[in-house]
mmCIF file of C-alpha atoms in Angstrom:
data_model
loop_
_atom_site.group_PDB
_atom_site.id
_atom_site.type_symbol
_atom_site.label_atom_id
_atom_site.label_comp_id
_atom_site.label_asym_id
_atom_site.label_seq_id
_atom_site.Cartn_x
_atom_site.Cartn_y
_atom_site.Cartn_z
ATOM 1 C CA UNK A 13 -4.863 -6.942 -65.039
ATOM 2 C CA UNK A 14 -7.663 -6.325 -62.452
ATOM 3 C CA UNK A 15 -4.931 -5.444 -59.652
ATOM 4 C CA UNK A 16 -2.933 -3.037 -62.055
ATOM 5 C CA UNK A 17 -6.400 -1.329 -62.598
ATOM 6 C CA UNK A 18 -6.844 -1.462 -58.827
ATOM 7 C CA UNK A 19 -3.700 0.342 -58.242
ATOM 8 C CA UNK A 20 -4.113 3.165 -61.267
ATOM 9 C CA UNK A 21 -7.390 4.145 -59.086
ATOM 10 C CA UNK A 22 -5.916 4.880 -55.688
ATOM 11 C CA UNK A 23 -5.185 8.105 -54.738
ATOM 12 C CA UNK A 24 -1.956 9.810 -53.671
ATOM 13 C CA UNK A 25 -1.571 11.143 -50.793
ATOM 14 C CA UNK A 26 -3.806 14.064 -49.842
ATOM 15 C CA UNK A 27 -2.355 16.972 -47.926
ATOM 16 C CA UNK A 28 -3.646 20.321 -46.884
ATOM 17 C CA UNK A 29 -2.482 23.909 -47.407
ATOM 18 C CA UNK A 30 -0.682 23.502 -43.751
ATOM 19 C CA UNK A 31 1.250 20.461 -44.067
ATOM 20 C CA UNK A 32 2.200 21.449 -47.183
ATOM 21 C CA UNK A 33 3.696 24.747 -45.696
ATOM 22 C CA UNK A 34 4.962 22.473 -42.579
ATOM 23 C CA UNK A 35 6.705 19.952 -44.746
ATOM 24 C CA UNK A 36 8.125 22.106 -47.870
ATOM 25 C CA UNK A 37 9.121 25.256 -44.932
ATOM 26 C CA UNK A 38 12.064 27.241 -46.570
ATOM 27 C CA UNK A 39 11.839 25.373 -50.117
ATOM 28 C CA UNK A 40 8.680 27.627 -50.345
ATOM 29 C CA UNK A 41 10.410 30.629 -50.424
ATOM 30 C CA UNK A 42 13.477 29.484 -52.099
ATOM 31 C CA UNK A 43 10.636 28.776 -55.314
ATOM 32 C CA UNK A 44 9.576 32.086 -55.256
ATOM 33 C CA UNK A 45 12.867 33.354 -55.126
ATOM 34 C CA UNK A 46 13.854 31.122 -58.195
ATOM 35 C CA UNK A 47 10.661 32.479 -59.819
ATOM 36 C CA UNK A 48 11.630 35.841 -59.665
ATOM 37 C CA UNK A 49 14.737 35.363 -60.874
ATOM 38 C CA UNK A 50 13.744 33.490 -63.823
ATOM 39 C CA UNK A 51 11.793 36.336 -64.863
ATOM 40 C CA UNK A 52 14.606 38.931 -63.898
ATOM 41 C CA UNK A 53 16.770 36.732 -66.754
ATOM 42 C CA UNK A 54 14.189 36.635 -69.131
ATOM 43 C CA UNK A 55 13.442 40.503 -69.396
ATOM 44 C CA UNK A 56 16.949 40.776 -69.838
ATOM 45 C CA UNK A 57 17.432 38.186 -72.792
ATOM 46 C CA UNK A 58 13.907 38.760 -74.498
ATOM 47 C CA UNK A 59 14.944 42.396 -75.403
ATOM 48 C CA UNK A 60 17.849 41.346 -76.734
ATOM 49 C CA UNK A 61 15.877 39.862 -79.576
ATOM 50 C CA UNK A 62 13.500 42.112 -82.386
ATOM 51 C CA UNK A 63 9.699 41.682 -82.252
ATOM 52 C CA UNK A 64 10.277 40.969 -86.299
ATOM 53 C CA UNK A 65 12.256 37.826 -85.532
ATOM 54 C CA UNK A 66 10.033 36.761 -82.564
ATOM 55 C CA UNK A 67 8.550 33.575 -83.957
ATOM 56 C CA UNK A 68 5.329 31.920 -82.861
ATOM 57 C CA UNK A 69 5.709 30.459 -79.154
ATOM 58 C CA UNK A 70 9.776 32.123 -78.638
ATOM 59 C CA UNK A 71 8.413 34.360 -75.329
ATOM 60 C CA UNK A 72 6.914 30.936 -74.038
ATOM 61 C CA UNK A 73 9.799 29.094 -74.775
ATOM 62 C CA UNK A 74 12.577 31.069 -73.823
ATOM 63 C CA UNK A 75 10.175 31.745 -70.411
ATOM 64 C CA UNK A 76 10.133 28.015 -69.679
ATOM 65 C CA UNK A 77 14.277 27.893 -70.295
ATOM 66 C CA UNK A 78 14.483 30.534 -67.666
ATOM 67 C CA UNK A 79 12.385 28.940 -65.246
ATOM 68 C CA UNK A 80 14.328 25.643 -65.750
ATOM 69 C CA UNK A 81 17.978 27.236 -65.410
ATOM 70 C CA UNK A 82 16.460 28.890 -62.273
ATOM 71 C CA UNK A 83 15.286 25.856 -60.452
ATOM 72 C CA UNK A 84 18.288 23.925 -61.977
ATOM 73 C CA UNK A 85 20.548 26.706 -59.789
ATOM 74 C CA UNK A 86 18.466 26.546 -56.472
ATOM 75 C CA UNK A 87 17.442 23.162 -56.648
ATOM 76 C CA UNK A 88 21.019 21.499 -57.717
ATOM 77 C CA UNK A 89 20.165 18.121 -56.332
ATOM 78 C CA UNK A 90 16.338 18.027 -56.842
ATOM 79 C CA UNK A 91 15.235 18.771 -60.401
ATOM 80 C CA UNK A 92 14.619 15.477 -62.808
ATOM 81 C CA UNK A 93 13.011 15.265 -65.891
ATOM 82 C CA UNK A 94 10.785 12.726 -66.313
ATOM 83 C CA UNK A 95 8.653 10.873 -69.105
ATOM 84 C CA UNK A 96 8.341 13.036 -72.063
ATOM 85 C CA UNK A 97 11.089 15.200 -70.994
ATOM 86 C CA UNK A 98 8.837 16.732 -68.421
ATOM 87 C CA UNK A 99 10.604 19.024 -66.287
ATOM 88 C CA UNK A 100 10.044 18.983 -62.626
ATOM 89 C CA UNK A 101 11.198 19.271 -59.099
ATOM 90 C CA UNK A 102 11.242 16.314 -56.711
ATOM 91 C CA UNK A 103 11.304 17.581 -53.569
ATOM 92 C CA UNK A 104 10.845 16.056 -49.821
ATOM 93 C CA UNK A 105 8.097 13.795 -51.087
ATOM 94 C CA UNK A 106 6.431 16.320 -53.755
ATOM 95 C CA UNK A 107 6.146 16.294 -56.771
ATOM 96 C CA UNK A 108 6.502 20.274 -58.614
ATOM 97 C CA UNK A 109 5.366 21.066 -62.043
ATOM 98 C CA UNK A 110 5.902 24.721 -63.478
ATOM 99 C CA UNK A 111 2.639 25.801 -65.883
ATOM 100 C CA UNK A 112 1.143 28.792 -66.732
ATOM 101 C CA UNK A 113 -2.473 29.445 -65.249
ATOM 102 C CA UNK A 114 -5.593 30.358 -66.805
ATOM 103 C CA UNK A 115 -7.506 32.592 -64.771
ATOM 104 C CA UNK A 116 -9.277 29.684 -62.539
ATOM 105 C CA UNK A 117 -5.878 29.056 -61.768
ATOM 106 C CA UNK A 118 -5.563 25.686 -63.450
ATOM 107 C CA UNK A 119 -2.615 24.504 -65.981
ATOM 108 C CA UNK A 120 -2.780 25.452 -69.462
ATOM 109 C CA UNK A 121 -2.715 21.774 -70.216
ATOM 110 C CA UNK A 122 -4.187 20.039 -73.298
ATOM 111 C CA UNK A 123 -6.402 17.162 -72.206
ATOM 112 C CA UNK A 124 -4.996 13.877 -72.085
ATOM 113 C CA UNK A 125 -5.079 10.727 -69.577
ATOM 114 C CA UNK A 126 -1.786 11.799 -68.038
ATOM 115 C CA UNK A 127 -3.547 15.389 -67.099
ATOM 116 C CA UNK A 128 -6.498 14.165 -65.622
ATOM 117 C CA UNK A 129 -4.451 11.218 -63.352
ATOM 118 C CA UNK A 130 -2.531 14.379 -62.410
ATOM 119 C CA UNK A 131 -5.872 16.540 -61.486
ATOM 120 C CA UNK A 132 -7.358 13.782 -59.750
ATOM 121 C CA UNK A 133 -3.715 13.018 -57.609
ATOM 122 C CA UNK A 134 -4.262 9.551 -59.056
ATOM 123 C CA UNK A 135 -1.428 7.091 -57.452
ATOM 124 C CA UNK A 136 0.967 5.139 -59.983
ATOM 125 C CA UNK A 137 4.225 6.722 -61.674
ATOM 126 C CA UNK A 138 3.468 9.052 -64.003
ATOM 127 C CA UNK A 139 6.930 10.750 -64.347
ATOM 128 C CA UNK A 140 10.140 8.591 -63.428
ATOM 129 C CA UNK A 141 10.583 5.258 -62.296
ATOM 130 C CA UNK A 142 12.137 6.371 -58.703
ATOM 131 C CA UNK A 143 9.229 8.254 -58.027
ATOM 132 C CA UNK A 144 7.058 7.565 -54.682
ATOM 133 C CA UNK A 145 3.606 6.430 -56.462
ATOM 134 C CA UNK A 146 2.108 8.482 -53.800
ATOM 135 C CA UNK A 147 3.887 11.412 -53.512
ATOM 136 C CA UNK A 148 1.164 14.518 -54.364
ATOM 137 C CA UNK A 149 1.675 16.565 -57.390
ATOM 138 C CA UNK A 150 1.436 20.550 -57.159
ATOM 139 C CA UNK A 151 1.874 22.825 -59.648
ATOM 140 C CA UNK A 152 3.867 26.172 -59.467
ATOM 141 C CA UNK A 153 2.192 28.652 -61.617
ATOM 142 C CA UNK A 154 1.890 31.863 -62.932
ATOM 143 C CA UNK A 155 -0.519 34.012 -64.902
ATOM 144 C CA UNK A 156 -0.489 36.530 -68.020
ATOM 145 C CA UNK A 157 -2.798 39.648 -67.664
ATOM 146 C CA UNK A 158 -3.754 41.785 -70.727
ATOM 147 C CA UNK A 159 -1.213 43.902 -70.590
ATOM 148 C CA UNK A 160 1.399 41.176 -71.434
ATOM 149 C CA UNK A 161 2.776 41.218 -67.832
ATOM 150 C CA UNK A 162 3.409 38.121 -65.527
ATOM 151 C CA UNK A 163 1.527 37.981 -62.317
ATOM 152 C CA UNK A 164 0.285 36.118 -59.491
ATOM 153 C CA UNK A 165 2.867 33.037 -58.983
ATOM 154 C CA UNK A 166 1.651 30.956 -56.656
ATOM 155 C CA UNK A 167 1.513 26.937 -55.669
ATOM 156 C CA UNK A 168 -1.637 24.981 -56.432
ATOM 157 C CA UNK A 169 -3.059 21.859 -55.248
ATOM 158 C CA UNK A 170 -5.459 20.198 -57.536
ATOM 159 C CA UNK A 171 -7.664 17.276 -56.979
ATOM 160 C CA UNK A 172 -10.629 16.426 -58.268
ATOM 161 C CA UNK A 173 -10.289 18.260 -61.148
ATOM 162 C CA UNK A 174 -10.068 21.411 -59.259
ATOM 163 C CA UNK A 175 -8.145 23.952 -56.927
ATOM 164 C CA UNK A 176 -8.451 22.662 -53.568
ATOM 165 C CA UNK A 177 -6.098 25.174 -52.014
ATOM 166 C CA UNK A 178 -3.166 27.618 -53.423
ATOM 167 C CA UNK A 179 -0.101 29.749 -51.524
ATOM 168 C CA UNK A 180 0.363 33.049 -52.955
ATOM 169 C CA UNK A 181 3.687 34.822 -53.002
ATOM 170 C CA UNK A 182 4.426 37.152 -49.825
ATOM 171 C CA UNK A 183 3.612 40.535 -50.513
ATOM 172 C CA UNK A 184 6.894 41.170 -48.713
ATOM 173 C CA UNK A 185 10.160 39.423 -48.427
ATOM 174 C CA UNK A 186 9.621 39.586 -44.679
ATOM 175 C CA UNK A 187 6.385 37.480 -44.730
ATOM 176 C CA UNK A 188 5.553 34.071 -45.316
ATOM 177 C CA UNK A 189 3.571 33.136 -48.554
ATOM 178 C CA UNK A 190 -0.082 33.232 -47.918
ATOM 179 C CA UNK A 191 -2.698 30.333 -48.305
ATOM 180 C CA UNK A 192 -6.096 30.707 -50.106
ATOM 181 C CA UNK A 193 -8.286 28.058 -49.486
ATOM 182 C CA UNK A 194 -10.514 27.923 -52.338
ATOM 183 C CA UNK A 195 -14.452 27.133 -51.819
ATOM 184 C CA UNK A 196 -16.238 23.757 -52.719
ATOM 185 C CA UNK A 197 -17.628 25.801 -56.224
ATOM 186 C CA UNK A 198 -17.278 24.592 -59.730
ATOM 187 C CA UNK A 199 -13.758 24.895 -61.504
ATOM 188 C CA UNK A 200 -15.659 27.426 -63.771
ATOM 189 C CA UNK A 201 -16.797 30.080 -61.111
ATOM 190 C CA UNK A 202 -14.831 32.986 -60.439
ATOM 191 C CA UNK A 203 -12.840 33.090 -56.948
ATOM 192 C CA UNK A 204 -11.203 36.196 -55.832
ATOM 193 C CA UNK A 205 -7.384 36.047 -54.892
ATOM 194 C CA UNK A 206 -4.797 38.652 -54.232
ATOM 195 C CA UNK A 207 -2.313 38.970 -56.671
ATOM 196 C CA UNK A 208 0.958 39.504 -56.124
ATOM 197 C CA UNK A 209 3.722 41.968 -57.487
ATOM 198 C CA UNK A 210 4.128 41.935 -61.170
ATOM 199 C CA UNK A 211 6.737 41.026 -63.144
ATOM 200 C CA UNK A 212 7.039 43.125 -66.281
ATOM 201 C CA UNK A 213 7.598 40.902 -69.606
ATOM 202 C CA UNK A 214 6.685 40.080 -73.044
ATOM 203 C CA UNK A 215 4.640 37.007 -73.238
ATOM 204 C CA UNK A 216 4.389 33.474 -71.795
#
């Protein structure tokens, strides 16, 4: 009991913005690109479909069925779904979760003990049973802003119940994403970051 209690407190692996970039290299771009296209097939399907027989929670859905087709099609050989029928990519020893952000750029999550093992990169398998136990967990995300529209993808790494560090989507397809450290402040203060193009659409 006391060394399974042991091992639930270690930590995974903890990585900066660079080795992150170093490690994941083209796969970075290739999420964007997936991204983009998940919304490109979403605009075109959501209109297809009245606001009268929108029900509660279809954008969101039909959003997250995009995204999931997308990364299915660039990621063949790398998505799994894990414990709950959590969707995810397992990539050259990451872990990837797709959430929308609130505007501290954390995961709309409700609160459980599987969220905050995943905010404090807290070692064990939380998701499949070939998973490396320390392989870090970062979350590709993207925001809503009032005028319905999605903005600001990016990848975040979260530990300590924070953003440690995210990497914003190139303002260019000539550039590399960017990185934005983020300041040792509280998860509730307000930290400036560039936001990217937007992607017209409905809801998510």
């Amino acid at each position: 009991m006391g060394d399974k209690c042991n091992e639930n407190n270690k930590r995974k692996r903890i990585i900066s913005a660079k080795e992150c970039e170093i490690e994941l290299g083209s796969i970075l771009t290739r999420l964007f690109e997936a991204y983009e296209d998940a919304v490109k097939q979403y605009n075109k399907e959501i209109v297809q479909t009245p606001l009268e027989a929108r029900i509660r929670g279809f954008e969101a859905h039909l959003l997250n069925v995009k995204i999931v087709q997308s990364i299915q099609k660039y990621f063949s050989n790398d998505w799994k779904t894990g414990k709950y029928g959590r969707f995810m990519l397992y990539v050259k020893g990451y872990v990837i979760l797709f959430k929308k952000l609130d505007k501290n750029d954390m995961p709309m999550n409700i609160r459980t003990k599987m969220t905050d093992s995943i905010e404090n990169q807290l070692q064990g398998r939380l998701f499949l049973g070939d998973e490396d136990p320390t392989a870090p967990i970062l979350f590709f995300g993207y925001k809503k802003n009032r005028f319905g529209e999605l903005v600001d993808p990016k990848l975040v790494y979260i530990d300590e119940y924070r953003v440690k560090w995210a990497i914003n989507k190139p303002a260019t397809e000539h550039l590399k994403p960017s990185v934005v450290l983020k300041p040792s402040v509280p998860a509730a203060a307000s930290v400036s970051v560039k936001r990217a193009n937007k992607a017209k659409t409905a809801e998510n």
